[in-house]
Tab-separated table of C-alpha atoms in Angstrom:
chain	number	residue	atom	x	y	z
R	1	MET	CA	0.000	0.000	0.000
R	2	SER	CA	1.686	3.203	-1.141
R	3	VAL	CA	1.462	6.105	1.254
R	4	SER	CA	0.258	9.115	-0.658
R	5	PHE	CA	-2.010	11.927	0.418
R	6	ASN	CA	-3.421	11.909	-3.113
R	7	ASN	CA	-5.059	8.642	-2.075
R	8	LEU	CA	-8.306	9.287	-0.193
R	9	ARG	CA	-7.907	6.110	1.847
R	10	ASN	CA	-4.417	7.054	3.012
R	11	ALA	CA	-5.531	10.605	3.729
R	12	VAL	CA	-8.325	9.254	5.955
R	13	LEU	CA	-5.869	6.971	7.763
R	14	VAL	CA	-3.231	9.650	8.304
R	15	LEU	CA	-5.408	12.676	8.946
R	16	ILE	CA	-8.283	11.031	10.866
R	17	LEU	CA	-7.393	7.590	12.187
R	18	LEU	CA	-3.872	8.378	13.435
R	19	PRO	CA	-4.954	11.499	15.384
R	20	LEU	CA	-7.886	9.500	16.766
R	21	LEU	CA	-5.556	6.719	17.890
R	22	ALA	CA	-3.146	9.266	19.399
R	23	VAL	CA	-6.004	10.762	21.407
R	24	LEU	CA	-7.074	7.247	22.422
R	25	VAL	CA	-3.537	6.355	23.589
R	26	ALA	CA	-3.248	9.629	25.508
R	27	LEU	CA	-6.606	9.114	27.182
R	28	GLY	CA	-5.716	5.490	27.970
R	29	THR	CA	-2.410	6.537	29.502
R	30	LEU	CA	-4.050	9.233	31.605
R	31	ALA	CA	-6.776	6.825	32.695
R	32	LEU	CA	-4.215	4.171	33.663
R	33	ARG	CA	-2.157	6.714	35.595
R	34	GLU	CA	-5.253	7.945	37.384
R	35	PHE	CA	-6.203	4.357	38.185
R	36	GLU	CA	-2.702	3.692	39.538
R	37	GLN	CA	-2.851	6.785	41.739
R	38	GLN	CA	-6.285	5.837	43.016
R	39	MET	CA	-5.141	2.290	43.794
R	40	GLU	CA	-2.058	3.603	45.610
R	41	LEU	CA	-4.183	6.028	47.587
R	42	ARG	CA	-6.593	3.222	48.432
R	43	MET	CA	-3.681	1.075	49.640
R	44	GLN	CA	-2.362	3.876	51.846
R	45	GLU	CA	-5.833	4.464	53.250
R	46	ASP	CA	-6.151	0.750	54.092
R	47	ILE	CA	-2.820	0.771	55.974
R	48	GLU	CA	-3.743	3.987	57.748
R	49	LEU	CA	-7.099	2.493	58.733
R	50	VAL	CA	-5.337	-0.565	60.230
R	51	ALA	CA	-2.889	1.666	62.083
R	52	ARG	CA	-5.627	3.824	63.565
R	53	SER	CA	-7.669	0.745	64.560
R	54	ILE	CA	-4.828	-0.567	66.819
R	55	ARG	CA	-3.522	2.804	67.916
R	56	LEU	CA	-5.587	3.150	71.102
R	57	PRO	CA	-4.901	-0.365	72.483
R	58	ILE	CA	-1.171	0.042	71.863
R	59	SER	CA	-1.109	3.553	73.382
R	60	ALA	CA	-2.943	2.296	76.504
R	61	ALA	CA	-0.592	-0.670	76.856
R	62	MET	CA	2.468	1.598	76.548
R	63	ILE	CA	1.096	3.949	79.210
R	64	ARG	CA	0.643	0.932	81.501
R	65	ARG	CA	4.066	-0.300	80.402
R	66	ASP	CA	2.505	-3.625	79.535
R	67	ALA	CA	4.784	-5.097	76.854
R	68	MET	CA	2.644	-8.224	76.595
R	69	ASP	CA	-0.461	-6.258	75.516
R	70	VAL	CA	1.605	-4.260	73.038
R	71	GLN	CA	2.909	-7.444	71.443
R	72	GLN	CA	-0.566	-8.975	71.295
R	73	ALA	CA	-1.910	-5.900	69.556
R	74	LEU	CA	0.922	-6.057	67.023
R	75	ASP	CA	0.396	-9.766	66.405
R	76	SER	CA	-3.322	-9.232	65.812
R	77	ALA	CA	-2.541	-6.556	63.235
R	78	PHE	CA	0.084	-8.751	61.587
R	79	GLN	CA	-2.549	-11.378	60.922
R	80	LEU	CA	-4.197	-9.082	58.378
R	81	GLU	CA	-3.367	-9.888	54.744
R	82	GLN	CA	-2.513	-6.301	53.890
R	83	VAL	CA	0.133	-6.029	56.706
R	84	PHE	CA	3.769	-6.945	55.996
R	85	GLY	CA	5.186	-5.848	59.380
R	86	VAL	CA	4.217	-3.880	62.534
R	87	TYR	CA	6.687	-1.946	64.715
R	88	VAL	CA	6.413	0.164	67.904
R	89	TYR	CA	8.948	2.707	69.096
R	90	ASP	CA	9.031	4.553	72.431
R	91	SER	CA	9.248	8.303	72.789
R	92	HIS	CA	13.039	8.106	72.569
R	93	GLY	CA	12.974	6.275	69.223
R	94	ASP	CA	13.938	2.864	70.532
R	95	LEU	CA	12.238	-0.161	68.997
R	96	ILE	CA	10.310	-1.856	71.804
R	97	ALA	CA	8.092	-4.304	69.915
R	98	THR	CA	7.890	-5.824	66.464
R	99	SER	CA	5.815	-8.306	64.485
R	100	GLY	CA	7.207	-9.339	61.133
R	101	PRO	CA	10.577	-8.626	59.497
R	102	ARG	CA	12.867	-6.192	61.306
R	103	SER	CA	12.566	-2.644	59.982
R	104	PRO	CA	15.910	-1.120	59.009
R	105	SER	CA	14.404	2.265	58.351
R	106	LEU	CA	14.173	3.440	61.948
R	107	GLU	CA	17.207	1.879	63.561
R	108	ARG	CA	18.576	5.344	64.205
R	109	ARG	CA	16.832	6.971	67.101
R	110	HIS	CA	16.711	10.508	65.667
R	111	GLU	CA	14.612	9.322	62.657
R	112	ALA	CA	11.918	8.046	65.009
R	113	ARG	CA	12.023	11.267	66.974
R	114	LEU	CA	11.725	13.297	63.754
R	115	ILE	CA	8.713	11.349	62.530
R	116	THR	CA	7.159	11.531	66.036
R	117	ALA	CA	7.531	15.271	65.992
R	118	THR	CA	6.091	15.783	62.482
R	119	GLY	CA	3.075	13.471	62.804
R	120	SER	CA	1.796	10.624	60.638
R	121	GLN	CA	3.326	10.056	57.207
R	122	GLY	CA	3.965	7.354	54.610
R	123	ALA	CA	7.053	6.303	52.669
R	124	PHE	CA	8.157	3.611	50.190
R	125	GLU	CA	11.261	1.531	50.820
R	126	GLU	CA	12.880	-1.735	49.750
R	127	ARG	CA	13.149	-4.574	52.205
R	128	GLN	CA	14.564	-8.040	51.535
R	129	GLY	CA	14.378	-7.414	47.793
R	130	ARG	CA	10.726	-6.402	48.019
R	131	GLU	CA	9.228	-2.936	47.822
R	132	VAL	CA	7.082	-2.028	50.829
R	133	PHE	CA	5.062	0.960	51.960
R	134	SER	CA	5.394	2.141	55.575
R	135	PHE	CA	2.886	4.259	57.450
R	136	PHE	CA	3.974	6.022	60.640
R	137	LEU	CA	1.469	7.098	63.318
R	138	PRO	CA	2.452	8.831	66.649
R	139	LEU	CA	1.043	7.221	69.856
R	140	THR	CA	-0.347	9.645	72.452
R	141	ASP	CA	-1.876	9.476	75.908
R	142	ALA	CA	-5.149	11.004	77.015
R	143	GLY	CA	-3.505	14.419	77.351
R	144	GLY	CA	-2.080	14.369	73.858
R	145	ARG	CA	1.519	13.724	74.951
R	146	ILE	CA	3.421	11.500	72.515
R	147	VAL	CA	4.397	8.238	74.150
R	148	GLY	CA	5.676	6.371	71.094
R	149	LEU	CA	5.475	5.690	67.347
R	150	LEU	CA	3.618	2.995	65.424
R	151	GLN	CA	4.915	1.786	62.035
R	152	ILE	CA	2.891	-0.509	59.771
R	153	THR	CA	4.318	-1.738	56.476
R	154	ARG	CA	2.651	-3.338	53.464
R	155	ASP	CA	4.204	-5.301	50.604
R	156	VAL	CA	3.485	-3.410	47.353
R	157	THR	CA	5.307	-5.826	45.008
R	158	ARG	CA	2.095	-7.532	43.974
R	159	PHE	CA	0.441	-4.134	43.670
R	160	HIS	CA	3.122	-2.932	41.268
R	161	ALA	CA	2.960	-6.255	39.403
R	162	TYR	CA	-0.788	-5.745	39.047
R	163	ILE	CA	-0.199	-2.193	37.785
R	164	ALA	CA	2.365	-3.478	35.282
R	165	GLN	CA	-0.108	-6.111	34.119
R	166	MET	CA	-2.752	-3.438	33.731
R	167	ARG	CA	-0.333	-1.375	31.663
R	168	TRP	CA	0.453	-4.353	29.441
R	169	GLN	CA	-3.196	-5.275	29.036
R	170	GLY	CA	-4.048	-1.644	28.343
R	171	GLY	CA	-1.357	-1.497	25.638
R	172	VAL	CA	-2.613	-4.735	24.064
R	173	ALA	CA	-6.181	-3.407	24.200
R	174	ILE	CA	-5.114	-0.172	22.517
R	175	VAL	CA	-3.259	-2.110	19.790
R	176	LEU	CA	-6.258	-4.393	19.211
R	177	LEU	CA	-8.598	-1.416	19.209
R	178	SER	CA	-6.321	0.344	16.713
R	179	LEU	CA	-6.426	-2.700	14.437
R	180	VAL	CA	-10.204	-2.829	14.762
R	181	PHE	CA	-10.412	0.885	13.910
R	182	LEU	CA	-8.076	0.364	10.962
R	183	PHE	CA	-10.159	-2.557	9.705
R	184	VAL	CA	-13.406	-0.636	10.157
R	185	VAL	CA	-11.995	2.427	8.345
R	186	LEU	CA	-10.667	0.339	5.445
R	187	ILE	CA	-13.881	-1.658	5.065
R	188	GLY	CA	-16.006	1.472	5.519
R	189	HIS	CA	-13.922	3.369	2.977
R	190	HIS	CA	-14.213	0.516	0.489
R	191	ARG	CA	-17.962	0.075	0.990
R	192	ALA	CA	-18.856	3.760	1.087
R	193	VAL	CA	-16.299	5.306	-1.269
R	194	GLY	CA	-13.609	2.997	-2.626
R	195	ARG	CA	-15.689	0.624	-4.745
R	196	HIS	CA	-17.700	3.464	-6.277
R	197	VAL	CA	-14.536	5.417	-7.069
R	198	ASN	CA	-13.044	2.269	-8.635
R	199	ARG	CA	-16.145	1.901	-10.809
R	200	ILE	CA	-15.877	5.529	-11.918
R	201	ALA	CA	-12.149	5.157	-12.606
R	202	GLY	CA	-12.709	1.919	-14.548
R	203	ALA	CA	-15.452	3.465	-16.657
R	204	MET	CA	-13.375	6.556	-17.428
R	205	GLU	CA	-10.388	4.371	-18.308
R	206	ARG	CA	-12.508	2.468	-20.842
R	207	VAL	CA	-13.837	5.780	-22.186
R	208	GLY	CA	-10.245	6.976	-22.506
R	209	THR	CA	-9.398	3.960	-24.674
R	210	GLY	CA	-12.104	4.996	-27.144
R	211	ALA	CA	-15.134	3.011	-25.966
R	212	ARG	CA	-18.425	4.614	-26.975
R	213	GLY	CA	-21.763	4.608	-25.179
R	214	LEU	CA	-20.350	3.893	-21.713
R	215	ARG	CA	-21.807	5.590	-18.649
R	216	VAL	CA	-20.456	5.945	-15.119
R	217	PRO	CA	-22.552	4.016	-12.531
R	218	GLU	CA	-24.514	6.545	-10.473
R	219	GLN	CA	-24.126	4.777	-7.142
R	220	GLY	CA	-22.719	5.477	-3.703
R	221	PRO	CA	-22.891	8.605	-1.527
R	222	GLN	CA	-24.623	11.719	-2.779
R	223	GLU	CA	-21.350	13.444	-3.647
R	224	LEU	CA	-20.177	10.529	-5.794
R	225	ARG	CA	-23.585	10.220	-7.452
R	226	LEU	CA	-23.440	13.924	-8.291
R	227	LEU	CA	-19.925	13.442	-9.689
R	228	ALA	CA	-21.069	10.445	-11.755
R	229	THR	CA	-24.096	12.359	-13.048
R	230	THR	CA	-21.895	15.291	-14.058
R	231	MET	CA	-19.447	12.973	-15.816
R	232	ASN	CA	-22.277	11.215	-17.670
R	233	GLU	CA	-23.630	14.546	-18.837
R	234	MET	CA	-20.129	15.457	-20.004
R	235	LEU	CA	-19.858	12.139	-21.878
R	236	GLU	CA	-23.246	12.705	-23.516
R	237	ARG	CA	-22.242	16.208	-24.610
R	238	ARG	CA	-18.967	14.824	-25.921
R	239	GLU	CA	-20.705	12.088	-27.894
R	240	ASP	CA	-23.237	14.591	-29.236
R	241	SER	CA	-20.361	16.819	-30.331
R	242	GLU	CA	-18.585	13.874	-31.953
R	243	ARG	CA	-21.765	12.841	-33.773
R	244	ALA	CA	-22.326	16.418	-34.951
R	245	LEU	CA	-18.699	16.608	-36.076
R	246	GLU	CA	-18.981	13.289	-37.909
R	247	ALA	CA	-22.162	14.486	-39.576
R	248	GLN	CA	-20.443	17.709	-40.604
R	249	ARG	CA	-17.481	15.751	-41.955
R	250	ALA	CA	-19.799	13.418	-43.878
R	251	GLN	CA	-21.768	16.365	-45.246
R	252	ARG	CA	-18.572	18.129	-46.204
R	253	ALA	CA	-17.251	14.991	-47.899
R	254	GLU	CA	-20.558	14.600	-49.721
R	255	LEU	CA	-20.502	18.223	-50.861
R	256	GLU	CA	-16.887	17.889	-51.956
R	257	GLU	CA	-17.764	14.725	-53.862
R	258	LYS	CA	-20.717	16.501	-55.506
R	259	LEU	CA	-18.475	19.416	-56.387
R	260	ARG	CA	-15.897	17.108	-57.935
R	261	GLN	CA	-18.663	15.275	-59.766
R	262	SER	CA	-20.125	18.554	-61.019
R	263	GLU	CA	-16.712	19.728	-62.204
R	264	LYS	CA	-16.136	16.358	-63.823
R	265	LEU	CA	-19.529	16.430	-65.539
R	266	ALA	CA	-18.952	19.989	-66.670
R	267	ALA	CA	-15.598	19.046	-68.184
R	268	ILE	CA	-17.090	15.949	-69.815
R	269	GLY	CA	-20.019	18.027	-71.069
R	270	GLN	CA	-17.715	20.553	-72.689
R	271	LEU	CA	-15.712	17.760	-74.271
R	272	ALA	CA	-18.861	15.981	-75.434
R	273	ALA	CA	-20.291	19.177	-76.893
R	274	GLY	CA	-17.072	19.861	-78.759
R	275	VAL	CA	-16.796	16.329	-80.101
R	276	ALA	CA	-20.471	16.214	-81.109
R	277	HIS	CA	-20.201	19.584	-82.827
R	278	GLU	CA	-17.087	18.583	-84.743
R	279	LEU	CA	-18.538	15.191	-85.741
R	280	GLY	CA	-22.071	16.335	-86.534
R	281	THR	CA	-21.474	18.020	-89.905
R	282	PRO	CA	-19.098	15.381	-91.387
R	283	LEU	CA	-21.439	12.621	-90.271
R	284	GLY	CA	-24.397	14.368	-91.912
R	285	VAL	CA	-22.486	14.710	-95.197
R	286	ILE	CA	-21.376	11.069	-95.097
R	287	ALA	CA	-24.876	9.861	-94.285
R	288	GLY	CA	-26.415	11.895	-97.147
R	289	ARG	CA	-23.936	10.665	-99.741
R	290	ALA	CA	-24.239	7.096	-98.496
R	291	GLN	CA	-28.028	7.242	-98.909
R	292	ARG	CA	-27.719	8.639	-102.463
R	293	ALA	CA	-25.166	5.987	-103.332
R	294	ARG	CA	-27.466	3.294	-101.916
R	295	ARG	CA	-30.280	4.349	-104.201
R	296	GLY	CA	-28.051	3.831	-107.233
R	297	VAL	CA	-27.081	0.267	-106.301
R	298	PRO	CA	-29.222	-2.734	-107.423
R	299	GLU	CA	-31.179	-4.496	-104.716
R	300	GLY	CA	-29.708	-7.695	-103.420
R	301	SER	CA	-26.189	-6.988	-104.653
R	302	ARG	CA	-23.127	-7.279	-102.436
R	303	THR	CA	-22.593	-3.550	-102.730
R	304	ALA	CA	-26.145	-2.883	-101.522
R	305	MET	CA	-25.559	-5.077	-98.468
R	306	GLU	CA	-22.352	-3.250	-97.658
R	307	MET	CA	-24.115	0.109	-98.040
R	308	GLU	CA	-26.914	-1.039	-95.697
R	309	SER	CA	-24.336	-2.029	-93.071
R	310	LEU	CA	-22.574	1.295	-93.525
R	311	LEU	CA	-25.830	3.238	-93.045
R	312	ALA	CA	-26.634	1.220	-89.861
R	313	GLU	CA	-23.263	2.063	-88.356
R	314	LEU	CA	-23.710	5.712	-89.330
R	315	GLY	CA	-27.103	5.664	-87.545
R	316	ARG	CA	-25.410	4.267	-84.461
R	317	VAL	CA	-22.778	6.985	-84.578
R	318	GLU	CA	-25.487	9.629	-84.986
R	319	HIS	CA	-27.288	8.190	-81.948
R	320	ILE	CA	-24.086	8.498	-79.906
R	321	VAL	CA	-23.595	12.085	-81.087
R	322	ARG	CA	-27.185	12.928	-80.106
R	323	GLN	CA	-26.585	11.416	-76.638
R	324	LEU	CA	-23.413	13.492	-76.293
R	325	LEU	CA	-25.331	16.612	-77.196
R	326	ASN	CA	-28.162	15.746	-74.828
R	327	PHE	CA	-25.690	15.204	-72.010
R	328	ALA	CA	-23.781	18.402	-72.745
R	329	ARG	CA	-26.793	20.723	-73.097
R	330	ARG	CA	-28.048	22.294	-69.850
R	331	ASN	CA	-30.435	24.739	-71.501
R	332	PRO	CA	-33.298	26.329	-69.521
R	333	LEU	CA	-36.300	24.039	-69.222
R	334	ASN	CA	-39.314	24.648	-71.453
R	335	ARG	CA	-41.970	23.739	-68.872
R	336	ARG	CA	-45.608	23.179	-69.614
R	337	GLU	CA	-48.493	21.136	-68.251
R	338	ILE	CA	-48.090	17.458	-69.080
R	339	ALA	CA	-50.535	14.619	-68.520
R	340	LEU	CA	-48.286	11.990	-67.027
R	341	PRO	CA	-50.189	8.901	-68.344
R	342	ALA	CA	-50.004	10.213	-71.905
R	343	LEU	CA	-46.274	10.983	-71.515
R	344	VAL	CA	-45.571	7.475	-70.207
R	345	ALA	CA	-47.607	5.933	-73.059
R	346	ASP	CA	-45.596	7.921	-75.611
R	347	VAL	CA	-42.311	6.805	-74.031
R	348	VAL	CA	-43.371	3.127	-74.071
R	349	SER	CA	-44.550	3.417	-77.684
R	350	ARG	CA	-41.318	5.076	-78.834
R	351	VAL	CA	-39.142	2.462	-77.140
R	352	ARG	CA	-41.279	-0.327	-78.594
R	353	MET	CA	-40.874	1.131	-82.080
R	354	GLY	CA	-37.113	0.818	-81.619
R	355	GLY	CA	-37.538	-2.946	-81.850
R	356	GLN	CA	-35.832	-3.738	-78.545
R	357	ARG	CA	-36.747	-7.207	-77.226
R	358	SER	CA	-40.379	-7.374	-78.258
R	359	GLU	CA	-40.932	-10.469	-76.086
R	360	ILE	CA	-40.634	-8.390	-72.859
R	361	GLU	CA	-43.960	-7.282	-71.373
R	362	VAL	CA	-44.158	-3.584	-70.442
R	363	HIS	CA	-46.909	-2.482	-68.030
R	364	ALA	CA	-47.561	1.202	-67.334
R	365	VAL	CA	-50.059	1.637	-64.493
R	366	PRO	CA	-50.712	4.258	-61.797
R	367	ALA	CA	-49.852	3.131	-58.269
R	368	ASP	CA	-52.666	5.171	-56.709
R	369	ALA	CA	-56.095	6.516	-57.610
R	370	ALA	CA	-54.784	9.442	-59.697
R	371	PRO	CA	-54.435	8.166	-63.257
R	372	THR	CA	-54.903	11.688	-64.729
R	373	LEU	CA	-52.024	13.225	-62.737
R	374	THR	CA	-50.412	16.293	-64.405
R	375	ILE	CA	-47.034	17.908	-63.875
R	376	ARG	CA	-45.245	21.020	-65.115
R	377	ALA	CA	-42.086	19.843	-66.844
R	378	ASP	CA	-40.073	19.965	-70.055
R	379	PRO	CA	-41.677	17.189	-72.145
R	380	ALA	CA	-38.626	16.482	-74.275
R	381	ARG	CA	-36.173	16.251	-71.362
R	382	LEU	CA	-38.510	14.202	-69.129
R	383	GLU	CA	-39.417	11.879	-72.036
R	384	GLN	CA	-35.728	11.434	-72.772
R	385	ALA	CA	-34.953	10.522	-69.117
R	386	LEU	CA	-37.840	8.048	-68.817
R	387	GLY	CA	-36.974	6.570	-72.229
R	388	ASN	CA	-33.386	5.862	-71.189
R	389	LEU	CA	-34.579	4.205	-67.951
R	390	LEU	CA	-37.117	2.095	-69.857
R	391	GLU	CA	-34.552	1.017	-72.480
R	392	ASN	CA	-32.151	-0.119	-69.769
R	393	ALA	CA	-34.952	-1.996	-67.955
R	394	ILE	CA	-36.047	-3.827	-71.150
R	395	HIS	CA	-32.439	-4.761	-71.884
R	396	ALA	CA	-31.974	-6.242	-68.351
R	397	ALA	CA	-35.434	-7.843	-67.862
R	398	ARG	CA	-36.234	-11.532	-68.129
R	399	GLN	CA	-39.983	-11.261	-68.812
R	400	ARG	CA	-41.538	-8.075	-67.446
R	401	VAL	CA	-40.987	-4.327	-66.961
R	402	THR	CA	-43.329	-2.162	-64.894
R	403	VAL	CA	-43.675	1.638	-64.954
R	404	ALA	CA	-45.748	3.067	-62.078
R	405	TRP	CA	-46.403	6.490	-60.600
R	406	ARG	CA	-48.066	7.977	-57.537
R	407	ARG	CA	-48.398	11.184	-55.505
R	408	ILE	CA	-46.400	11.285	-52.222
R	409	THR	CA	-45.635	13.805	-49.467
R	410	GLU	CA	-41.997	14.367	-48.636
R	411	ASP	CA	-40.863	17.007	-46.117
R	412	SER	CA	-44.321	18.625	-46.272
R	413	ARG	CA	-44.088	18.918	-50.062
R	414	GLU	CA	-46.297	17.315	-52.704
R	415	MET	CA	-44.082	15.119	-54.861
R	416	LEU	CA	-44.496	12.799	-57.855
R	417	GLU	CA	-42.829	9.387	-57.655
R	418	ILE	CA	-42.220	7.392	-60.847
R	419	THR	CA	-40.705	3.904	-60.680
R	420	VAL	CA	-39.248	1.782	-63.492
R	421	ALA	CA	-38.720	-1.834	-62.378
R	422	ASP	CA	-37.561	-5.017	-64.116
R	423	ASP	CA	-37.287	-8.657	-63.081
R	424	GLY	CA	-33.721	-9.094	-64.299
R	425	PRO	CA	-30.653	-10.296	-62.386
R	426	GLY	CA	-30.117	-6.927	-60.719
R	427	ILE	CA	-27.021	-4.738	-60.493
R	428	ALA	CA	-23.788	-5.956	-58.910
R	429	GLU	CA	-22.889	-4.206	-55.676
R	430	ALA	CA	-19.537	-3.124	-57.107
R	431	HIS	CA	-21.292	-1.194	-59.922
R	432	ILE	CA	-23.897	0.687	-57.875
R	433	ASP	CA	-21.691	3.661	-56.955
R	434	HIS	CA	-20.788	4.251	-60.633
R	435	LEU	CA	-24.249	3.989	-62.216
R	436	PHE	CA	-24.663	7.693	-62.988
R	437	GLU	CA	-21.081	8.322	-64.127
R	438	PRO	CA	-20.769	9.227	-67.816
R	439	PHE	CA	-19.458	6.450	-70.109
R	440	PHE	CA	-19.817	3.788	-67.399
R	441	THR	CA	-21.632	0.723	-68.785
R	442	THR	CA	-21.909	-2.971	-68.014
R	443	LYS	CA	-22.992	-3.837	-71.556
R	444	PRO	CA	-20.593	-5.569	-73.962
R	445	ALA	CA	-18.422	-3.389	-76.184
R	446	GLY	CA	-20.383	-1.845	-79.045
R	447	GLU	CA	-23.786	-2.197	-77.316
R	448	GLY	CA	-23.788	0.835	-75.036
R	449	THR	CA	-22.165	4.227	-74.530
R	450	GLY	CA	-22.689	4.583	-70.762
R	451	LEU	CA	-24.541	7.881	-71.238
R	452	GLY	CA	-28.152	6.743	-70.803
R	453	LEU	CA	-28.342	6.926	-66.977
R	454	ALA	CA	-26.068	9.980	-66.898
R	455	VAL	CA	-28.404	11.872	-69.267
R	456	ALA	CA	-31.455	10.777	-67.261
R	457	HIS	CA	-29.802	11.829	-64.012
R	458	VAL	CA	-28.960	15.291	-65.385
R	459	ALA	CA	-32.483	15.758	-66.756
R	460	ILE	CA	-34.147	14.842	-63.473
R	461	GLU	CA	-31.786	17.109	-61.490
R	462	ASP	CA	-32.577	20.008	-63.831
R	463	HIS	CA	-36.243	19.533	-62.896
R	464	GLY	CA	-35.346	19.783	-59.168
R	465	GLY	CA	-35.923	16.093	-58.609
R	466	GLU	CA	-33.914	13.013	-57.718
R	467	LEU	CA	-33.059	9.781	-59.499
R	468	ARG	CA	-31.936	6.896	-57.298
R	469	LEU	CA	-31.613	3.139	-57.262
R	470	ASP	CA	-33.901	1.280	-54.859
R	471	ARG	CA	-31.346	-0.984	-53.149
R	472	ALA	CA	-34.046	-2.870	-51.224
R	473	TRP	CA	-35.839	-4.022	-54.408
R	474	SER	CA	-35.463	-7.700	-55.177
R	475	PRO	CA	-35.423	-9.543	-57.463
R	476	GLY	CA	-34.411	-7.316	-60.329
R	477	THR	CA	-33.754	-3.594	-60.464
R	478	ARG	CA	-35.947	-0.595	-59.731
R	479	PHE	CA	-35.121	3.070	-60.356
R	480	VAL	CA	-37.118	5.726	-58.496
R	481	VAL	CA	-37.698	9.229	-59.911
R	482	THR	CA	-38.949	11.894	-57.500
R	483	LEU	CA	-40.204	15.206	-58.965
R	484	PRO	CA	-41.837	18.246	-57.308
R	485	LEU	CA	-45.424	18.794	-58.410
R	486	SER	CA	-45.076	22.620	-58.414
R	487	GLU	CA	-42.657	24.611	-60.505
R	488	GLY	CA	-41.853	26.931	-57.581
R	489	THR	CA	-40.647	24.030	-55.508
R	490	ALA	CA	-38.501	22.852	-58.356
R	491	ASN	CA	-36.921	26.284	-58.799
R	492	GLU	CA	-36.056	26.365	-55.139
């Protein structure tokens, strides 16, 4: 256990328990000393009481000069357990009677005279290797004249041994009590504070390693619960800030990606416009001369077949040039009221006339009870976008293509939703992020330019709408077109 005041447990031990134990030791020492003094005083009082109880008989016997009575009185006192020895001196200080070990303290006559003159008193001395207490009491006659001196001694060895035992037991008790206090403080600290602090520290350590969603347990005393609540609020604010920052970063990345895509589309559009412009006139001249030459060639000849193949390839090149021009042009929309069912019917009819996979069924039905829905849009651009979506769907379908539309509410705005769905194999996950990029195609070489979805995407965006792939649709593929039903919303 490291001793550090930064540790609450150690601070409690050093600043509270140690002073408490010091006060306890001081009080115990004072109490033991007071007990010792009281016991010593009680011992002296017992000896004095014995001395005063035999004083009168001894004084009377000395006045009568009856040595036998004096000795009997001393022997009766010596029978008491508290008495170690009893001694009587005459007025001149000579020892005249004794019961018990001989007293060496008053062998000199002037000491007895001095004590006789000063009155009763007590003193400690050592006799035969044992510590004794002596009490001296002057003997007087009826007139108050001193006729002798009585000395009673008591062995205090056992008393001091008892005091020493009390000191030892008191020290052991204090040590045991200190250990009990220490145990109680440690257990109390752990139960009331330590375990809750450890939980808080463990939670914050896991938060520091990057764990998300953790909260500090709000347990323990009120102060620790308040601390845990404050820390949880801080963690929530931190996570909210991190989420807001992540959202801002994602939005920024999305805007940057849109900006790069816009710049890329603008550059591609300029290139496409330039290429289409440069190729348009020569292709028109070549196509016109090829048609005139074809009319001058006999039917069924090899030359006629070659001319037919040449005209077909020229038509394909002209189609590509038109797609380039459609992609490059971002002219203002020529909006007018359009009946959506009629527009969809025209798109289906035009695609069917192209001769693409006549075995595929195409169904155009409203998805709600508004078959006569109208919208303000540029007919040519919207027809072009829906035509490209329908051509792709027919090319990918196995048996069926469905075009549906309905009115929806999105962000408190009235919107038109048009869906073009097929039952084909669907789009590979690796291709989804590149669907609307110019010149990206999954068709074999010579069968697609990769501009169909890009042109449709640009046309829908110019109308203020959105073209997206429905990732949840299965089996097959479904594109969703969302358009505002009011021109003002679109302009916004």
